[in-house]
Amino acid sequence: MTEFNLKELKALNYERPEIERGYANQTLYVNIGEPDIAVKPVTEQMKEIFIGGKGFDLWLLWQAVTPSTRWNDPENTVCIASGPMGGTPSYPGSGKSIVAAISPATGSVMDSNVGGYFGPYLKFSGFDALEIQGKSDQDVVVLVDGVDQCIKVFAATGLPEDAYALSETLTDQFADGNPRGISVVSTGQGAVHTVMGCLNFTWFDSKRKRVRYKQAGRGGLGTVFADKGIKAIVARWGSVSLDSNKPADKETLRSVGKAYSKEIVGLDPKQNQMSKVGTTHLVPIMNDFDLLPTHNFKFGQHPHAGLIGKDVYKDIFDPGFDGCWMGCTVACSHGVKDFVPLTGDYAGQKVFVDGPEYETIAGCGSNLGVFDPYFIVEMNFYCDAYGLDTIAVGTGIAFVMECFEMGLINESHTNGLDLNFGNRLGALTLVHQMARGEGFGKIVGQGIRGMKKVFAEAFGADPVVMQDIGMESKGLEFSEYMTKESLAQQGGYGMALKGPQHDEAWLIFLDMVHNYMPSFEEKAEALHWFPNFRTWFSLCGLCKLPWNDIVPADNQEEKEPAKVMKHIRWYAQYFAAVTGRKVAPEDLITMSEAVYNFQRIFNLRLGFGRREHDTIPYRAMGPVTVEEYESRQERYDGQLKEKYKVDIEGRSSEEKVGLLRQFREEQYVKLQDAVYHRRGWSNDGVPTPETAKRLKIDFPEVLEVLEASG
Amino acid sequence: MITLNGEGYSWEEGMTVTELLNGLEGDHDYAVIRVNGKYVSKPHFDEYQIPDKAEIYLIPMVVGG
């Protein structure tokens, strides 16, 4: 048993409000520097315009910071919110928490959507959102206790470093006989030493009698958390039922939730089988379509990809019904039982690993040239334990390996580490170093943008080559999909508000495989509609997977099958049933549009959010090297001849790489033009005052930013 | 005979996925199907021959993570 001490620094007793139609109607503010605790009201305007979840986070963060706030300033604020539907147990995917803060990776606003029980427990305890501001010179634990109606800030000593042991210890500490009533948010030592720290959100798995985890991974939110001196935030709550949100129309909620659950139970076994294999089904599919990143996004396919796909992991996963929120029939949160790591502090011990999911498999497997499923499980385990984002770690190390193989860096820079593609021990050694802030791992932990600077300035590496192959945009590492043959998805990554993460838009199949959007205008329409609808899930406390990863059997008969309109109609009913606010399916887009534009304007306020910030490395657009070109020569030669009408007779591969690049970069610029126009933005990517007015976000301070932005 | 989305469907020796899909009513945009638990993707539809007694599910859409 770990010896630890929690010394109470500040406490506030409060009277828990009744939830009304999905809202607690107040938020919680904790300043851990003072320390100070306060309760703030939620206004009707907040609910009308910002809805909840990410919308509330952004509004609170906007009030908390100034244009000059940097990620490690005390006024930067970690905001965590559920949403009006968050915590509904009968509707699949309704337990999400959304986290936002200014990111150490991008310097701008970051948001991340995560499972686990924290967001719903926070709301049922009486708070639609939590703001944590300030910095503490000692480790602190914040307790939001909805059962005893008190908030406490503790000084903590002696608590474990790694996320697994820490969350288990705190769950035991506060459970009072009901561990299922506890959710812990924490990070780990990796967040202290890198800019890619993630947050682990827990729930208690009653069947296995253990704490389980999901991660708010992107953009270093865990790094902000650690920099503030927050060891953990704990929420404590009792039972949950359909009544917990006090829905406006319980019968409709029951009915639509039942229909959705039944559909998933019936169709998932016929479709993606996520209740058995999670998102690992994507590995063989992406590989078949040349979309699985291998060797730092050079290629999209590898003959050994079958070794790390669903057929392998279905036998490695511990069987069970694994939802990250109560009653979710998608149940995709699988894990590996009795895994024995070969390296690190847990070497030789049996551990439970939450994951891996597709992104971790592609990022920490194929993208590193590794096709060993157990290596990926070990990377997954240590990233979680250290509080590191597996996507940033995978994409970051892939960049390092390519630099190593190209001779841009060598063993004299890596302290003797051989970092060729496929070197499993080298990759794991780097992860351990990153967590401890030691050796070459300390540099890798600064992310690709940071590495490019160090490699160029200290090691003399060619910055132009690194710009082409370093898979980051806005300072955030790319998530794990190849985009070379999908212009729409290049835009989906490049024009994503926070950086290249696919939660805004995943258009590759619609664009590349089905050719649903051949014109720039059609691509722009998709890059308006899909990012906005995907945003809506984060306003409401929802997961997007049930929307379009299980598709109705008659979906093809819909006018726009890509939108899965039957489910959107159900979502509109669901929203109305909880909040009492009558909405049509098209209203959901308008709700999101307000928040989406507000986030773009927030970026502007912090010095970002223009066309120049929406650029992507050429590796995301096309072949950087002759090796890449010649590996798919028939495809590229064909495009040059047929699409661009170029006579390629007698031209070298180097010349053809250059010609293709010129065409593809021109296309991306044209796409930006079309998207900005469709979104109601200027040609520089700035929302117009008319757009702000239409969306009712024309607050004086917003108009000030727009005026200053030209 | 094979099963298609849980229902019986006639089978012919050498039948490819493309031939199977061409024989279905209505519009369809299937990019992936599952045959006896394994995925077969569109790039292989013309060449992949469906075995007798295969259990096939049509995956309606692939939409990413």
Tab-separated table of C-alpha atoms in Angstrom, chain B residues 1-60:
chain	number	residue	atom	x	y	z
B	1	MET	CA	-25.693	-21.295	-51.492
B	2	ILE	CA	-24.201	-18.496	-49.389
B	3	THR	CA	-25.660	-16.247	-46.714
B	4	LEU	CA	-25.781	-12.522	-47.366
B	5	ASN	CA	-26.482	-10.315	-44.326
B	6	GLY	CA	-27.981	-13.363	-42.643
B	7	GLU	CA	-30.215	-14.490	-45.517
B	8	GLY	CA	-29.755	-17.221	-48.101
B	9	TYR	CA	-28.403	-16.206	-51.521
B	10	SER	CA	-27.633	-18.214	-54.625
B	11	TRP	CA	-24.007	-18.971	-55.444
B	12	GLU	CA	-22.142	-19.871	-58.613
B	13	GLU	CA	-18.685	-21.334	-59.020
B	14	GLY	CA	-16.154	-18.536	-59.573
B	15	MET	CA	-18.526	-15.759	-58.476
B	16	THR	CA	-16.539	-12.594	-57.683
B	17	VAL	CA	-17.526	-9.858	-55.248
B	18	THR	CA	-18.139	-7.502	-58.151
B	19	GLU	CA	-20.531	-10.007	-59.719
B	20	LEU	CA	-22.302	-10.485	-56.414
B	21	LEU	CA	-22.778	-6.745	-55.923
B	22	ASN	CA	-23.882	-6.215	-59.530
B	23	GLY	CA	-26.638	-8.719	-58.923
B	24	LEU	CA	-28.096	-6.786	-55.990
B	25	GLU	CA	-31.064	-4.492	-56.388
B	26	GLY	CA	-30.784	-0.743	-55.935
B	27	ASP	CA	-27.811	1.597	-55.661
B	28	HIS	CA	-24.939	0.626	-53.485
B	29	ASP	CA	-21.535	2.033	-52.632
B	30	TYR	CA	-19.974	-0.840	-50.772
B	31	ALA	CA	-16.234	-0.446	-50.394
B	32	VAL	CA	-15.734	-3.334	-47.988
B	33	ILE	CA	-17.483	-6.629	-47.337
B	34	ARG	CA	-16.797	-9.312	-44.765
B	35	VAL	CA	-16.466	-12.899	-46.007
B	36	ASN	CA	-16.239	-15.591	-43.340
B	37	GLY	CA	-14.973	-13.022	-40.856
B	38	LYS	CA	-12.297	-11.505	-43.131
B	39	TYR	CA	-12.560	-8.163	-44.868
B	40	VAL	CA	-12.409	-7.963	-48.628
B	41	SER	CA	-11.967	-4.421	-49.917
B	42	LYS	CA	-12.917	-2.769	-53.197
B	43	PRO	CA	-9.453	-3.016	-54.756
B	44	HIS	CA	-9.906	-6.804	-54.623
B	45	PHE	CA	-13.592	-7.054	-55.625
B	46	ASP	CA	-12.872	-8.047	-59.235
B	47	GLU	CA	-10.482	-10.854	-58.381
B	48	TYR	CA	-11.810	-12.281	-55.111
B	49	GLN	CA	-13.861	-15.440	-55.714
B	50	ILE	CA	-16.508	-16.147	-53.123
B	51	PRO	CA	-16.395	-19.684	-51.751
B	52	ASP	CA	-19.490	-21.826	-51.473
B	53	LYS	CA	-21.333	-21.590	-48.150
B	54	ALA	CA	-19.651	-18.271	-47.404
B	55	GLU	CA	-21.129	-16.048	-44.732
B	56	ILE	CA	-21.081	-12.520	-46.125
B	57	TYR	CA	-21.882	-9.166	-44.582
B	58	LEU	CA	-21.935	-5.959	-46.583
B	59	ILE	CA	-20.290	-3.108	-44.677
B	60	PRO	CA	-22.419	-0.077	-45.531
